[in-house]
GROMACS .gro file of C-alpha atoms in nm:
model
   99
    1ALA     CA    1   0.507   0.826   0.004
    2GLY     CA    2   0.401   1.181   0.079
    3ASP     CA    3   0.084   1.087   0.267
    4PRO     CA    4   0.007   1.265   0.596
    5PRO     CA    5   0.141   1.112   0.918
    6LEU     CA    6  -0.059   0.817   1.050
    7CYS     CA    7  -0.159   0.734   1.408
    8SER     CA    8  -0.321   0.397   1.476
    9VAL     CA    9  -0.451   0.231   1.792
   10HIS     CA   10  -0.554  -0.128   1.724
   11GLY     CA   11  -0.638  -0.440   1.923
   12THR     CA   12  -0.450  -0.751   1.810
   13ARG     CA   13  -0.762  -0.967   1.851
   14ASP     CA   14  -0.998  -0.733   1.667
   15GLY     CA   15  -1.271  -0.953   1.520
   16LEU     CA   16  -1.418  -0.683   1.298
   17VAL     CA   17  -1.113  -0.513   1.141
   18PRO     CA   18  -0.813  -0.746   1.124
   19TYR     CA   19  -0.496  -0.621   1.291
   20GLY     CA   20  -0.287  -0.732   0.994
   21ARG     CA   21  -0.450  -0.849   0.674
   22GLY     CA   22  -0.773  -1.042   0.641
   23THR     CA   23  -1.108  -1.089   0.478
   24ILE     CA   24  -1.427  -0.925   0.600
   25GLY     CA   25  -1.787  -0.931   0.482
   26ALA     CA   26  -1.987  -1.220   0.628
   27GLN     CA   27  -2.310  -1.090   0.473
   28LEU     CA   28  -2.147  -0.939   0.164
   29PRO     CA   29  -1.896  -1.057  -0.092
   30PRO     CA   30  -1.567  -1.100   0.097
   31GLN     CA   31  -1.325  -0.808   0.080
   32LEU     CA   32  -0.953  -0.820   0.152
   33VAL     CA   33  -0.864  -0.544   0.400
   34TYR     CA   34  -0.549  -0.427   0.573
   35GLY     CA   35  -0.546  -0.328   0.939
   36SER     CA   36  -0.307  -0.116   1.139
   37GLY     CA   37  -0.031  -0.377   1.157
   38ALA     CA   38  -0.012  -0.397   0.778
   39LEU     CA   39  -0.054  -0.020   0.735
   40ARG     CA   40   0.241   0.046   0.966
   41THR     CA   41   0.462  -0.189   0.765
   42ARG     CA   42   0.369  -0.013   0.442
   43ALA     CA   43   0.402   0.336   0.592
   44ASN     CA   44   0.751   0.249   0.717
   45ALA     CA   45   0.846   0.111   0.375
   46VAL     CA   46   0.752   0.432   0.193
   47GLY     CA   47   0.863   0.679   0.460
   48VAL     CA   48   0.530   0.797   0.596
   49PRO     CA   49   0.572   0.904   0.961
   50ASN     CA   50   0.354   0.679   1.174
   51VAL     CA   51   0.284   0.551   1.522
   52LEU     CA   52   0.106   0.227   1.610
   53ARG     CA   53  -0.016   0.158   1.963
   54ARG     CA   54  -0.081  -0.214   1.962
   55LEU     CA   55  -0.330  -0.328   2.225
   56ARG     CA   56  -0.227  -0.691   2.282
   57GLY     CA   57  -0.522  -0.926   2.316
   58ALA     CA   58  -0.780  -0.650   2.277
   59GLY     CA   59  -1.079  -0.666   2.046
   60HIS     CA   60  -1.253  -0.399   1.840
   61VAL     CA   61  -1.250  -0.045   1.994
   62PRO     CA   62  -1.171  -0.165   2.348
   63TYR     CA   63  -1.102   0.191   2.462
   64SER     CA   64  -1.473   0.271   2.440
   65PHE     CA   65  -1.544   0.064   2.753
   66GLU     CA   66  -1.215  -0.022   2.927
   67PRO     CA   67  -1.035   0.262   3.112
   68THR     CA   68  -0.691   0.102   3.073
   69TYR     CA   69  -0.726   0.101   2.697
   70LEU     CA   70  -0.874   0.451   2.699
   71ASP     CA   71  -0.559   0.584   2.864
   72SER     CA   72  -0.340   0.398   2.613
   73ALA     CA   73  -0.534   0.534   2.315
   74PHE     CA   74  -0.537   0.888   2.454
   75MET     CA   75  -0.165   0.895   2.534
   76ALA     CA   76  -0.066   0.748   2.196
   77THR     CA   77  -0.278   1.007   2.015
   78ARG     CA   78  -0.158   1.293   2.236
   79ASP     CA   79   0.207   1.201   2.196
   80PHE     CA   80   0.161   1.167   1.819
   81LEU     CA   81  -0.011   1.505   1.779
   82ARG     CA   82   0.205   1.719   2.009
   83PRO     CA   83   0.506   1.755   1.779
   84LEU     CA   84   0.280   1.801   1.476
   85LEU     CA   85   0.074   2.077   1.638
   86GLY     CA   86   0.350   2.250   1.831
   87ALA     CA   87   0.403   2.291   2.202
   88GLY     CA   88   0.187   2.603   2.242
   89ALA     CA   89  -0.146   2.633   2.416
   90PRO     CA   90  -0.434   2.438   2.266
   91GLY     CA   91  -0.627   2.619   1.995
   92PRO     CA   92  -0.989   2.723   2.056
   93LEU     CA   93  -1.139   2.404   1.912
   94LEU     CA   94  -0.915   2.177   2.116
   95ALA     CA   95  -0.962   2.391   2.429
   96ALA     CA   96  -1.340   2.366   2.387
   97ALA     CA   97  -1.318   1.989   2.342
   98LEU     CA   98  -1.108   1.956   2.659
   99ASN     CA   99  -1.362   2.149   2.868
   0.00000   0.00000   0.00000
């Protein structure tokens, strides 16, 4: 509780970072990790504001090469940040990044 708001975009078939809970580390000692599905459940349980855009059937970082997923990731992030940042004009850093 008290952590900053969380925005996640995660493919449900991510083979690198599990969507829920899983073990990683083929070349290293296995480590139990929690992906966005598990993080959302915990954030909800302790009252941390959060948004999860689940990309059904998608693998790891699909929005880096698939336009459909890019739009989904962008819109989820945009809609998450707008109320946090206010409805005014973008600040100089964001304006520079948009140009």
